[in-house]
Amino acid sequence: MASRQRKVARSLAQKFYLLLVVPLILISGLVTWITYRGLDSNAAELATALRVQGKSNSVLPLLLTQDDTSKSLLIDPSKLALFSDKKITAYDEHKKLLTELSSEATDPAMQALISELAALDETKLRPLDTQILELLFEDVDKARALYFTDYEPHRLEYEKKIRELARLGAEHAEEARIDMTKKNSRSLLLIALALVLGIAVIATTITILSRQIERSNDNTKSLLAVLGEGLFFFGRDGVIAPERSQALGKIIPGADHVDTLQQFVGKYSATSEDNVKTCLKLLWNVDGDDFLSDFDSTITFLPKSLVIDGSRIVELEYRPLYGRDKQLEKVVVVAADVTEKRKNEREAVVQAERVRKISRVAAGLDSYLSFFDEAIGLFRRADGLVGGKAKGASDLAQLRRDLHTLKGSIGTFEFTSLAHEIHEIETLLDEEGPSSARLSAHWDRIKDQWKFETSDIETVLRLKESQGKVTLTKSKFDTLIAHAQATSDDKLAGLLKASLRVTVKDAFAKYKAYLEKLTDRQNEKQIRLAYVADSDEISHAEMQGLDPAFVHIVRNCLDHGIEASDVRRKAHKAAAGTIQIACYRKSDGWLHFVIKDDGQGVDGDKLAQKAVLGGLWTAEKAAAASYQEKIELVFIPNLSSKDEVSEISGRGVGMDAVKTLVEELGGKITIFSQPGQGTQFELDVPPIPASIPVAYASKAHLASIR
């Protein structure tokens, strides 16, 4: 009996092992193997995606460096030896990165974009670059023209594709991170299943999986060690996790030993601790109220950049990490040293402005010489009023007009940085007055910058060689010679005057580029210049005398008159606003200019309201005033229909300067406006003596403004 029971027990034990334990062992082994493979590959896939992202982000700086050297060669071909190695190195490095990306990137869109970049480089950019280089020492003007007309559009297209490649690389890395999270989640589910089903082999399973998890953590630590950017995490309590990239301590010394976000922000920035607390509360809704704050808006409570050791600039990027319940779990902080990048960007901006400026002067030399003479006069007069030299309200008003006019005038010839500096000094004048020491120091820097930039133009374009020269069309010159040989009479004077005149379109040509630059800043507006066909010609002297007035009127049409494109469409107007210019010469020699826009017209009621608030009018006078009387308030100093001051307008100085100038010439200005239809300015000025454009001023002349 006992023997029979033992046999039954052995049989049951065998069946137990065969029917339960063995399957459990097999299932546990299968789950362990799947989890092992999954965790091992997840970190590798993410590392590959991050490597692709890093390389795609590195292409653009090399492309910009390559383009900077190309523009520098266009400015000064004699420095080929200095820039060629830098250009070739940048080109080879960026092509090498694209080649590596072609073999490493798995995203079809990135592969297609890399192929497009290669085709664009082979068929467009490289042949044009070679052609420009060949022309550089034969005809530098042709080389510059070929660069800006043919090469630049393709280069911009190439840059756009590079930026798209970087964006795709970032998206692919983010997708890899999300995919890794999902795969790890599935792996954890399998682990739980293995624990439930594999009770008999639980110890072995835990040992194997623990080792694999440790290996995965080692992979993560290795990944953090090779990252070139500083990286750390913080949670809802503001505690910074111990996992940090090795580069963090190098980029931000001591940051690898900081324990909380409050300590980090307090140590390296001027952001208050209250800001940090508010940010943490809003991110995780600590108060439990119904107020919802999106991540991007809330994270602005934290600093976006740091200044390390007084000179290095470190940018901080904040990325949210969400859990399975779509709730914020952690915030990743990525720190990157952008000192060199910012420096290169500033140098690129300065170089690009220099190229535009010199190209603009070369395209309209006579206009530039007239502008230069006018600007020297404005600099001298303003210099006599800065630093406590202004006596009374009239001098202060004159200084405001001169600065505002100077800012607008230099902007027409691409002195963008200088125009911005003058805008800053206008603000200082408003806040601290003309006797401010800061204003005087700022003014001295502006004069130095003006001297440097105009001297640079003189050197590059060899303007001294053109002193005393007058440019006339061949047909007019031949007519003068023929008449001079045949007879001497009064007609000669008329012919001489006529030879110095140009069409209104040519005279106002510089405003086209100027308007394009201003509308680039105001992306919502489109402007075009139009000219009345039967307009009379005008001379450079006439244009020079009225140029400050035209600058202010054109700026006024752009900023006050022409509406945004979407607003115009709703009003059943063309998307692009029009500024129309006409000039007529009367029999007595007076000039009649008509400048009108098809914008929104002048808000007379708003001007009247501001006049009342400013004490210029009484409420009774405003109520009784006609629309014409109200819109003529635009000529009153320090009164503007705009509520905010911009670099274009808003100080109430521009139209006052126009009226003052026209009246000083003995003329008058009239404004007509119709709400919703537009505004028209009419200028009547007496004859302005014709003259040949002045020669370029010497360095001694330049220095005299100091």
PDB file of N, CA, C and O in Angstrom, residues 231-244 248 254-265 268 330-331 333:
ATOM      1  N   LEU A 231      23.264  67.900 -19.427  1.00  0.00           N
ATOM      2  CA  LEU A 231      21.905  67.374 -19.334  1.00  0.00           C
ATOM      3  C   LEU A 231      21.616  66.937 -17.914  1.00  0.00           C
ATOM      4  O   LEU A 231      22.432  66.274 -17.273  1.00  0.00           O
ATOM      5  N   PHE A 232      20.427  67.358 -17.395  1.00  0.00           N
ATOM      6  CA  PHE A 232      19.968  66.872 -16.100  1.00  0.00           C
ATOM      7  C   PHE A 232      18.440  66.901 -16.068  1.00  0.00           C
ATOM      8  O   PHE A 232      17.799  67.452 -16.958  1.00  0.00           O
ATOM      9  N   PHE A 233      17.859  66.274 -15.031  1.00  0.00           N
ATOM     10  CA  PHE A 233      16.408  66.157 -14.901  1.00  0.00           C
ATOM     11  C   PHE A 233      15.969  66.741 -13.567  1.00  0.00           C
ATOM     12  O   PHE A 233      16.707  66.692 -12.581  1.00  0.00           O
ATOM     13  N   PHE A 234      14.742  67.252 -13.519  1.00  0.00           N
ATOM     14  CA  PHE A 234      14.143  67.589 -12.231  1.00  0.00           C
ATOM     15  C   PHE A 234      12.663  67.218 -12.256  1.00  0.00           C
ATOM     16  O   PHE A 234      12.031  67.168 -13.314  1.00  0.00           O
ATOM     17  N   GLY A 235      12.118  66.937 -11.061  1.00  0.00           N
ATOM     18  CA  GLY A 235      10.725  66.536 -10.941  1.00  0.00           C
ATOM     19  C   GLY A 235       9.888  67.593 -10.262  1.00  0.00           C
ATOM     20  O   GLY A 235      10.313  68.746 -10.098  1.00  0.00           O
ATOM     21  N   ARG A 236       8.682  67.208  -9.821  1.00  0.00           N
ATOM     22  CA  ARG A 236       7.722  68.147  -9.265  1.00  0.00           C
ATOM     23  C   ARG A 236       8.203  68.821  -7.989  1.00  0.00           C
ATOM     24  O   ARG A 236       7.758  69.923  -7.649  1.00  0.00           O
ATOM     25  N   ASP A 237       9.114  68.174  -7.250  1.00  0.00           N
ATOM     26  CA  ASP A 237       9.635  68.762  -6.019  1.00  0.00           C
ATOM     27  C   ASP A 237      10.856  69.644  -6.276  1.00  0.00           C
ATOM     28  O   ASP A 237      11.421  70.219  -5.339  1.00  0.00           O
ATOM     29  N   GLY A 238      11.290  69.743  -7.550  1.00  0.00           N
ATOM     30  CA  GLY A 238      12.441  70.575  -7.884  1.00  0.00           C
ATOM     31  C   GLY A 238      13.776  69.927  -7.608  1.00  0.00           C
ATOM     32  O   GLY A 238      14.823  70.548  -7.817  1.00  0.00           O
ATOM     33  N   VAL A 239      13.768  68.666  -7.159  1.00  0.00           N
ATOM     34  CA  VAL A 239      15.024  67.954  -6.887  1.00  0.00           C
ATOM     35  C   VAL A 239      15.629  67.490  -8.203  1.00  0.00           C
ATOM     36  O   VAL A 239      14.942  66.922  -9.057  1.00  0.00           O
ATOM     37  N   ILE A 240      16.913  67.736  -8.379  1.00  0.00           N
ATOM     38  CA  ILE A 240      17.617  67.336  -9.599  1.00  0.00           C
ATOM     39  C   ILE A 240      18.099  65.899  -9.440  1.00  0.00           C
ATOM     40  O   ILE A 240      18.755  65.553  -8.454  1.00  0.00           O
ATOM     41  N   ALA A 241      17.768  65.047 -10.415  1.00  0.00           N
ATOM     42  CA  ALA A 241      18.142  63.635 -10.363  1.00  0.00           C
ATOM     43  C   ALA A 241      19.661  63.486 -10.429  1.00  0.00           C
ATOM     44  O   ALA A 241      20.356  64.308 -11.031  1.00  0.00           O
ATOM     45  N   PRO A 242      20.206  62.424  -9.837  1.00  0.00           N
ATOM     46  CA  PRO A 242      21.664  62.235  -9.846  1.00  0.00           C
ATOM     47  C   PRO A 242      22.224  61.920 -11.229  1.00  0.00           C
ATOM     48  O   PRO A 242      23.414  62.118 -11.475  1.00  0.00           O
ATOM     49  N   GLU A 243      21.356  61.380 -12.149  1.00  0.00           N
ATOM     50  CA  GLU A 243      21.844  61.071 -13.494  1.00  0.00           C
ATOM     51  C   GLU A 243      22.059  62.373 -14.271  1.00  0.00           C
ATOM     52  O   GLU A 243      21.104  63.085 -14.580  1.00  0.00           O
ATOM     53  N   ARG A 244      23.300  62.658 -14.603  1.00  0.00           N
ATOM     54  CA  ARG A 244      23.644  63.888 -15.338  1.00  0.00           C
ATOM     55  C   ARG A 244      24.757  63.583 -16.318  1.00  0.00           C
ATOM     56  O   ARG A 244      25.574  62.692 -16.088  1.00  0.00           O
ATOM     57  N   LEU A 248      28.082  68.331 -18.309  1.00  0.00           N
ATOM     58  CA  LEU A 248      27.418  69.386 -17.545  1.00  0.00           C
ATOM     59  C   LEU A 248      28.409  70.165 -16.688  1.00  0.00           C
ATOM     60  O   LEU A 248      28.389  71.401 -16.666  1.00  0.00           O
ATOM     61  N   GLY A 254      30.475  73.293 -11.500  1.00  0.00           N
ATOM     62  CA  GLY A 254      29.784  73.134 -10.232  1.00  0.00           C
ATOM     63  C   GLY A 254      28.356  72.664 -10.345  1.00  0.00           C
ATOM     64  O   GLY A 254      27.744  72.257  -9.351  1.00  0.00           O
ATOM     65  N   ALA A 255      27.786  72.677 -11.560  1.00  0.00           N
ATOM     66  CA  ALA A 255      26.380  72.294 -11.722  1.00  0.00           C
ATOM     67  C   ALA A 255      26.163  70.811 -11.470  1.00  0.00           C
ATOM     68  O   ALA A 255      25.043  70.397 -11.160  1.00  0.00           O
ATOM     69  N   ASP A 256      27.209  70.012 -11.597  1.00  0.00           N
ATOM     70  CA  ASP A 256      27.056  68.571 -11.367  1.00  0.00           C
ATOM     71  C   ASP A 256      26.952  68.233  -9.878  1.00  0.00           C
ATOM     72  O   ASP A 256      26.722  67.081  -9.507  1.00  0.00           O
ATOM     73  N   HIS A 257      27.076  69.260  -9.016  1.00  0.00           N
ATOM     74  CA  HIS A 257      26.957  69.022  -7.574  1.00  0.00           C
ATOM     75  C   HIS A 257      25.779  69.776  -6.961  1.00  0.00           C
ATOM     76  O   HIS A 257      25.627  69.780  -5.736  1.00  0.00           O
ATOM     77  N   VAL A 258      24.963  70.403  -7.790  1.00  0.00           N
ATOM     78  CA  VAL A 258      23.792  71.136  -7.291  1.00  0.00           C
ATOM     79  C   VAL A 258      22.637  70.148  -7.128  1.00  0.00           C
ATOM     80  O   VAL A 258      22.392  69.304  -7.992  1.00  0.00           O
ATOM     81  N   ASP A 259      21.890  70.257  -6.019  1.00  0.00           N
ATOM     82  CA  ASP A 259      20.864  69.265  -5.694  1.00  0.00           C
ATOM     83  C   ASP A 259      19.453  69.654  -6.125  1.00  0.00           C
ATOM     84  O   ASP A 259      18.640  68.778  -6.409  1.00  0.00           O
ATOM     85  N   THR A 260      19.126  70.949  -6.155  1.00  0.00           N
ATOM     86  CA  THR A 260      17.759  71.364  -6.468  1.00  0.00           C
ATOM     87  C   THR A 260      17.751  72.423  -7.558  1.00  0.00           C
ATOM     88  O   THR A 260      18.763  73.105  -7.789  1.00  0.00           O
ATOM     89  N   LEU A 261      16.598  72.549  -8.195  1.00  0.00           N
ATOM     90  CA  LEU A 261      16.441  73.557  -9.241  1.00  0.00           C
ATOM     91  C   LEU A 261      16.582  74.962  -8.664  1.00  0.00           C
ATOM     92  O   LEU A 261      17.162  75.853  -9.300  1.00  0.00           O
ATOM     93  N   GLN A 262      16.058  75.179  -7.451  1.00  0.00           N
ATOM     94  CA  GLN A 262      16.177  76.496  -6.820  1.00  0.00           C
ATOM     95  C   GLN A 262      17.644  76.874  -6.622  1.00  0.00           C
ATOM     96  O   GLN A 262      18.039  78.027  -6.871  1.00  0.00           O
ATOM     97  N   GLN A 263      18.461  75.907  -6.182  1.00  0.00           N
ATOM     98  CA  GLN A 263      19.890  76.181  -5.989  1.00  0.00           C
ATOM     99  C   GLN A 263      20.564  76.497  -7.317  1.00  0.00           C
ATOM    100  O   GLN A 263      21.375  77.424  -7.419  1.00  0.00           O
ATOM    101  N   PHE A 264      20.213  75.726  -8.357  1.00  0.00           N
ATOM    102  CA  PHE A 264      20.820  75.924  -9.675  1.00  0.00           C
ATOM    103  C   PHE A 264      20.501  77.315 -10.218  1.00  0.00           C
ATOM    104  O   PHE A 264      21.398  78.052 -10.649  1.00  0.00           O
ATOM    105  N   VAL A 265      19.215  77.685 -10.194  1.00  0.00           N
ATOM    106  CA  VAL A 265      18.803  78.987 -10.739  1.00  0.00           C
ATOM    107  C   VAL A 265      19.389  80.124  -9.919  1.00  0.00           C
ATOM    108  O   VAL A 265      19.870  81.125 -10.462  1.00  0.00           O
ATOM    109  N   TYR A 268      23.306  80.543 -10.702  1.00  0.00           N
ATOM    110  CA  TYR A 268      23.814  80.904 -12.030  1.00  0.00           C
ATOM    111  C   TYR A 268      23.007  81.982 -12.755  1.00  0.00           C
ATOM    112  O   TYR A 268      23.358  82.348 -13.880  1.00  0.00           O
ATOM    113  N   LYS A 330       8.786  64.423 -15.514  1.00  0.00           N
ATOM    114  CA  LYS A 330      10.055  65.104 -15.310  1.00  0.00           C
ATOM    115  C   LYS A 330      10.248  66.159 -16.385  1.00  0.00           C
ATOM    116  O   LYS A 330       9.567  66.161 -17.404  1.00  0.00           O
ATOM    117  N   VAL A 331      11.201  67.031 -16.136  1.00  0.00           N
ATOM    118  CA  VAL A 331      11.620  68.016 -17.137  1.00  0.00           C
ATOM    119  C   VAL A 331      13.108  67.810 -17.391  1.00  0.00           C
ATOM    120  O   VAL A 331      13.904  67.742 -16.451  1.00  0.00           O
ATOM    121  N   VAL A 333      16.553  69.204 -18.788  1.00  0.00           N
ATOM    122  CA  VAL A 333      17.224  70.481 -19.048  1.00  0.00           C
ATOM    123  C   VAL A 333      18.494  70.199 -19.847  1.00  0.00           C
ATOM    124  O   VAL A 333      19.352  69.436 -19.400  1.00  0.00           O
TER     125      VAL A 333
END
